[in-house]
XYZ file of C-alpha atoms in Angstrom:
394
model
C 60.182 130.555 80.236
C 62.931 129.747 82.557
C 65.036 126.870 81.915
C 64.737 124.340 84.699
C 67.944 122.752 85.526
C 68.085 119.198 87.233
C 70.834 119.053 89.748
C 71.473 116.536 92.238
C 74.294 115.151 95.219
C 76.481 112.346 93.864
C 79.696 110.625 95.162
C 81.930 111.138 92.410
C 83.651 107.697 91.749
C 84.916 106.156 88.318
C 81.462 105.128 87.241
C 79.910 108.725 87.293
C 82.615 109.679 85.792
C 82.664 107.175 82.844
C 78.665 107.888 82.719
C 78.987 111.588 81.627
C 82.071 110.704 79.029
C 85.088 112.039 80.730
C 88.374 111.181 79.132
C 88.654 107.323 80.125
C 92.381 107.949 80.065
C 92.312 110.694 82.782
C 89.657 108.988 85.246
C 92.257 108.249 88.379
C 93.355 112.259 87.824
C 90.067 113.539 87.555
C 89.001 111.793 90.437
C 91.704 113.854 92.550
C 89.981 116.475 91.325
C 86.657 115.758 93.128
C 87.827 113.798 96.407
C 87.572 116.608 98.978
C 88.823 116.063 102.587
C 90.427 117.840 105.278
C 94.018 117.584 107.189
C 94.952 119.150 110.659
C 98.565 120.236 111.215
C 99.973 120.789 114.180
C 102.214 122.994 116.247
C 103.141 125.975 113.183
C 105.072 129.028 114.096
C 103.233 132.225 112.579
C 105.424 131.980 109.200
C 104.633 128.729 108.638
C 101.129 129.392 109.181
C 100.995 132.234 107.292
C 102.541 131.067 104.368
C 100.587 127.829 104.464
C 97.384 129.750 103.954
C 97.929 131.932 101.475
C 99.503 128.679 99.130
C 96.258 127.688 99.664
C 94.307 130.337 98.998
C 96.247 130.743 95.937
C 95.478 127.259 94.841
C 92.073 128.179 95.195
C 91.215 126.344 98.718
C 91.886 127.596 102.386
C 93.480 126.400 105.109
C 92.100 127.450 108.826
C 94.806 128.653 111.194
C 94.288 130.563 114.573
C 93.030 134.549 113.718
C 96.266 135.830 115.941
C 98.603 134.052 113.237
C 98.416 136.833 111.139
C 99.761 139.588 113.954
C 101.906 136.939 115.339
C 100.818 136.896 118.733
C 99.623 133.562 118.492
C 103.443 131.429 118.723
C 101.533 128.295 117.217
C 98.766 127.426 115.315
C 97.434 124.239 114.310
C 96.357 124.690 111.196
C 92.869 122.549 108.814
C 94.229 122.227 105.132
C 91.131 121.469 102.826
C 90.668 120.729 99.470
C 90.562 117.919 96.714
C 93.363 115.575 96.089
C 94.439 117.845 93.536
C 94.487 120.708 95.165
C 96.133 119.800 98.083
C 98.815 118.167 95.713
C 99.501 121.405 94.448
C 99.490 122.705 97.283
C 102.569 120.824 98.402
C 103.923 121.107 95.172
C 104.208 124.826 96.221
C 105.892 124.265 99.677
C 108.504 122.351 98.848
C 110.339 125.584 97.360
C 109.052 127.526 100.451
C 111.448 127.811 103.562
C 110.814 127.067 107.666
C 111.178 123.344 106.991
C 107.993 123.784 105.033
C 109.344 121.014 102.431
C 108.971 118.767 104.951
C 105.128 119.162 105.535
C 104.750 118.591 101.960
C 106.303 115.300 102.233
C 104.418 114.397 104.888
C 101.184 115.661 103.284
C 101.825 113.635 100.517
C 102.884 110.341 102.495
C 99.409 110.848 103.859
C 97.454 111.238 100.580
C 99.340 108.179 98.554
C 98.918 105.861 102.343
C 97.550 102.383 101.917
C 98.939 99.801 105.055
C 101.221 97.706 103.794
C 100.383 93.993 103.422
C 100.800 91.152 105.597
C 101.751 87.687 104.827
C 100.887 84.974 107.509
C 101.295 81.054 106.197
C 99.044 81.548 103.198
C 97.481 84.041 103.912
C 98.168 87.791 102.461
C 96.526 90.434 104.263
C 96.103 93.034 101.382
C 93.243 95.087 102.897
C 91.384 95.456 100.066
C 88.586 94.142 102.463
C 87.791 93.757 106.237
C 88.843 90.849 107.627
C 86.919 89.108 109.984
C 88.282 88.081 113.652
C 86.393 85.391 115.200
C 86.547 85.232 119.285
C 87.363 82.389 120.741
C 87.233 82.713 124.807
C 88.787 80.063 126.862
C 87.471 81.408 129.898
C 84.565 80.846 132.440
C 84.093 84.613 132.917
C 84.258 86.625 129.660
C 81.074 89.182 129.500
C 79.384 87.736 126.691
C 80.554 84.266 126.507
C 82.216 82.928 129.744
C 81.728 79.242 130.199
C 80.682 78.324 126.257
C 83.974 77.328 125.356
C 86.289 76.966 129.269
C 86.763 73.214 127.938
C 89.214 72.881 125.508
C 86.923 70.303 122.837
C 84.337 73.086 122.844
C 86.846 75.764 122.409
C 88.482 74.154 119.199
C 84.407 73.243 117.638
C 83.810 76.599 118.160
C 86.661 77.989 116.559
C 86.606 75.480 113.445
C 82.591 76.738 113.187
C 84.066 80.392 113.011
C 86.359 79.456 110.386
C 83.768 77.855 108.430
C 81.589 80.941 108.736
C 84.215 83.095 107.025
C 86.495 84.136 109.617
C 89.925 84.883 108.172
C 91.675 85.118 111.655
C 90.689 83.422 115.375
C 91.507 85.195 118.343
C 92.081 82.785 121.599
C 92.442 84.206 125.339
C 92.375 82.400 127.948
C 92.169 85.765 130.490
C 89.006 87.540 130.629
C 89.605 91.636 130.448
C 86.016 92.302 130.704
C 85.700 95.281 132.908
C 86.163 94.749 137.051
C 87.733 91.331 136.141
C 90.742 90.336 137.466
C 94.120 88.855 136.283
C 95.167 85.525 136.401
C 98.633 84.115 136.278
C 100.099 83.270 133.059
C 100.636 79.940 133.667
C 97.143 79.264 133.827
C 96.518 81.089 131.182
C 98.978 78.964 129.344
C 96.984 75.921 130.658
C 94.009 76.965 129.025
C 94.880 78.431 125.170
C 97.988 76.114 124.687
C 95.528 72.563 124.105
C 93.111 74.924 122.040
C 95.556 76.426 119.633
C 97.681 73.482 119.452
C 94.305 71.027 118.253
C 93.276 74.033 116.225
C 96.509 74.051 114.475
C 96.139 69.822 113.458
C 92.692 70.829 112.075
C 93.934 73.554 110.386
C 97.381 74.745 110.036
C 96.099 78.014 107.251
C 94.058 79.820 109.456
C 95.721 82.885 111.197
C 95.714 82.453 115.325
C 96.219 85.763 117.599
C 96.554 85.393 121.100
C 94.731 87.754 123.314
C 96.955 88.217 126.466
C 99.143 90.820 128.074
C 101.610 88.389 129.704
C 104.890 87.765 127.557
C 105.407 83.987 128.910
C 102.169 83.084 127.308
C 102.585 84.838 123.764
C 105.381 82.934 123.837
C 103.860 79.721 124.764
C 100.950 80.652 122.126
C 103.387 81.369 119.329
C 104.905 78.150 119.690
C 102.214 76.286 120.076
C 101.548 77.516 116.063
C 100.060 80.819 117.181
C 101.148 83.980 114.617
C 99.803 87.050 116.203
C 99.975 89.022 119.087
C 96.666 91.091 120.438
C 97.593 92.580 123.608
C 94.628 95.280 125.194
C 97.379 96.634 126.858
C 99.374 97.428 124.009
C 102.253 96.265 125.753
C 102.432 98.333 128.480
C 101.276 95.764 131.190
C 104.550 93.092 130.709
C 107.367 95.196 128.727
C 108.940 91.434 128.233
C 106.289 91.350 125.662
C 108.472 93.933 123.706
C 110.908 91.794 123.493
C 109.155 88.957 122.398
C 107.326 90.740 119.591
C 110.801 91.941 118.144
C 112.003 88.427 118.594
C 109.578 86.806 116.595
C 108.689 89.509 113.974
C 105.219 88.567 114.067
C 102.143 91.334 114.067
C 101.173 92.969 117.207
C 97.507 94.638 117.823
C 98.195 97.760 119.932
C 95.055 98.517 121.828
C 94.321 101.652 123.477
C 93.273 101.383 127.499
C 92.853 103.373 130.214
C 94.172 101.548 133.050
C 93.780 98.132 133.555
C 90.444 96.460 133.372
C 90.055 95.982 137.188
C 90.427 100.053 137.411
C 89.744 101.006 134.258
C 85.769 102.126 134.213
C 86.150 103.645 137.271
C 84.736 107.265 135.751
C 87.493 107.621 132.943
C 88.742 111.057 131.948
C 90.096 112.447 129.223
C 90.819 115.847 128.060
C 90.199 115.379 124.324
C 89.803 111.664 123.977
C 90.940 111.454 119.866
C 93.899 113.822 120.673
C 94.799 111.671 123.705
C 95.017 108.141 121.808
C 96.097 109.557 118.727
C 99.126 110.877 120.971
C 99.441 107.559 122.939
C 99.716 105.754 119.826
C 102.345 108.049 118.204
C 104.523 107.804 121.223
C 104.095 104.076 121.335
C 104.896 103.780 118.006
C 108.103 105.094 118.357
C 108.729 103.259 121.201
C 108.422 99.839 119.766
C 109.902 100.375 116.669
C 112.969 101.528 118.750
C 112.880 99.210 120.058
C 113.142 96.503 117.497
C 109.226 95.828 116.661
C 108.710 95.895 112.699
C 106.482 98.518 112.129
C 104.906 97.055 109.038
C 103.579 94.555 111.434
C 101.435 96.798 113.879
C 97.926 97.210 113.817
C 96.030 99.730 116.128
C 92.953 99.107 117.803
C 91.637 102.314 119.653
C 90.196 100.372 122.523
C 86.455 100.575 122.475
C 85.249 99.637 126.081
C 88.585 100.118 127.888
C 88.520 102.784 130.127
C 86.222 104.865 127.814
C 82.678 106.027 128.937
C 79.142 105.355 126.938
C 79.964 108.582 125.167
C 83.282 108.375 124.587
C 83.181 105.256 122.741
C 80.584 107.061 120.310
C 83.113 109.769 119.834
C 85.794 107.314 118.771
C 83.267 105.780 116.241
C 82.207 108.538 115.210
C 85.730 109.413 114.291
C 87.619 106.446 113.369
C 88.955 107.346 110.068
C 91.459 109.880 112.065
C 93.321 107.014 113.224
C 94.491 105.990 109.581
C 96.615 108.964 109.278
C 98.645 106.869 111.659
C 99.692 104.852 108.396
C 98.458 101.119 110.023
C 95.813 98.880 109.608
C 92.769 99.621 112.076
C 90.966 97.093 114.027
C 87.690 97.859 115.990
C 86.516 95.238 118.859
C 82.838 96.152 119.484
C 80.776 93.224 119.400
C 78.046 93.270 122.171
C 80.021 95.796 124.276
C 78.269 97.365 127.125
C 77.783 100.698 125.338
C 75.403 99.141 123.084
C 73.827 97.086 125.576
C 73.119 100.651 126.925
C 71.806 102.330 124.003
C 69.763 99.046 123.198
C 68.842 98.420 126.620
C 69.668 94.841 126.074
C 71.692 91.838 127.264
C 69.955 89.967 124.823
C 72.866 88.545 122.490
C 70.597 88.003 119.547
C 69.779 91.698 119.213
C 73.177 92.957 120.062
C 74.530 90.725 117.102
C 72.668 92.657 114.631
C 73.179 96.153 116.349
C 77.022 95.042 116.532
C 76.531 94.339 112.416
C 74.879 97.842 111.642
C 77.936 99.549 113.565
C 80.111 96.401 111.486
C 78.323 98.169 108.351
C 79.439 101.649 109.377
C 83.093 100.979 110.280
C 83.589 99.069 106.708
C 82.129 102.424 104.578
C 84.967 103.749 106.892
C 87.601 101.408 105.925
C 88.539 99.590 108.773
C 90.650 96.952 108.364
C 89.923 94.329 111.045
C 86.439 93.663 112.367
C 86.595 91.469 116.008
C 83.360 89.767 116.898
C 81.207 86.798 118.327
C 78.611 86.459 115.542
C 80.981 85.742 112.132
C 78.112 84.152 109.795
C 76.066 87.474 110.574
C 79.404 90.165 109.347
C 80.624 87.860 107.024
C 77.402 88.972 104.737
C 78.183 92.319 105.268
C 81.890 91.527 104.313
C 80.219 90.279 101.122
C 78.380 92.991 100.143
C 80.957 95.330 100.897
C 82.607 93.702 97.793
C 80.452 94.299 95.805
C 79.740 97.867 96.848
C 83.134 98.978 97.253
C 84.845 97.370 94.607
């Protein structure tokens, strides 16, 4: 009689290893043998690519390369290296002693494997990124896409901010200019008139909550920071007003860099990308290099791939499905997806109560993908998911 074996899929973690009686003193190392990942490495010459592939094979895994790499007919090859963390570390150890600058590739892979976002201190808060932060939205505008006019008056905006804080917001994002698709820019002086009294009154009530200023204008950002804001959140990633780079460097404050294609008034006019993930990734690489060379603190940068900012319905979902790729840039990630048009299109509704439920489903997915900040309208609903994540992922 044949023996019947019991076999099932598992997600290897400390608990699963402990349950089978694995040596407790070796569990963290044991996990490295069971956590699998794939890395894309760009522009290796044939010698580099061939050595990398052979090193991978000798370590018990593999590396995909261009089919003409072995003949030398492909001048460069992108490569996809896959393996457990333990196998990748063994490969890196071998690469240290290889020619053709492969020791530098070894160092870069090891750095990526060890990556954890650097904590950011703001007032009495330490953002250690162990659990996602909720950013609550306060639009001091008459024309924002979801709640335009609801909090246009100072007192209503302040009351709303305090309500979001009580519901669990870890950051309050105050904006005085709508950047919805096809919106028209306003003068910085008008923007300042709207947001500074709100920031000052929030500060009178609460001196510890981090406040971000949602602006693309240097004059507005400076006024907001002097009124009590702590973070610059620019939908143009400091492209719209380059004087904002000087403000960010001078104030040494956290800066959220949002990718957008064009300004709000034209960004949804048939946005085109040859490869949206590659273009956003390369944009951030170049932007980070530019800003750090200008004196902006790398460890205080936060990246936002810009859902809805110059992206089609399909492109937004491509970004979400591949959000973990942007963690390779070694910075915290923020996603702002709340109530946006691609969700309205997906469920054929503009009902905010339904959209908040849908937003929360996406938020749950993003939490599982280690996104660090979620920018939403309905803080109370998301707080339940974050609390659950603390249990699920602890």
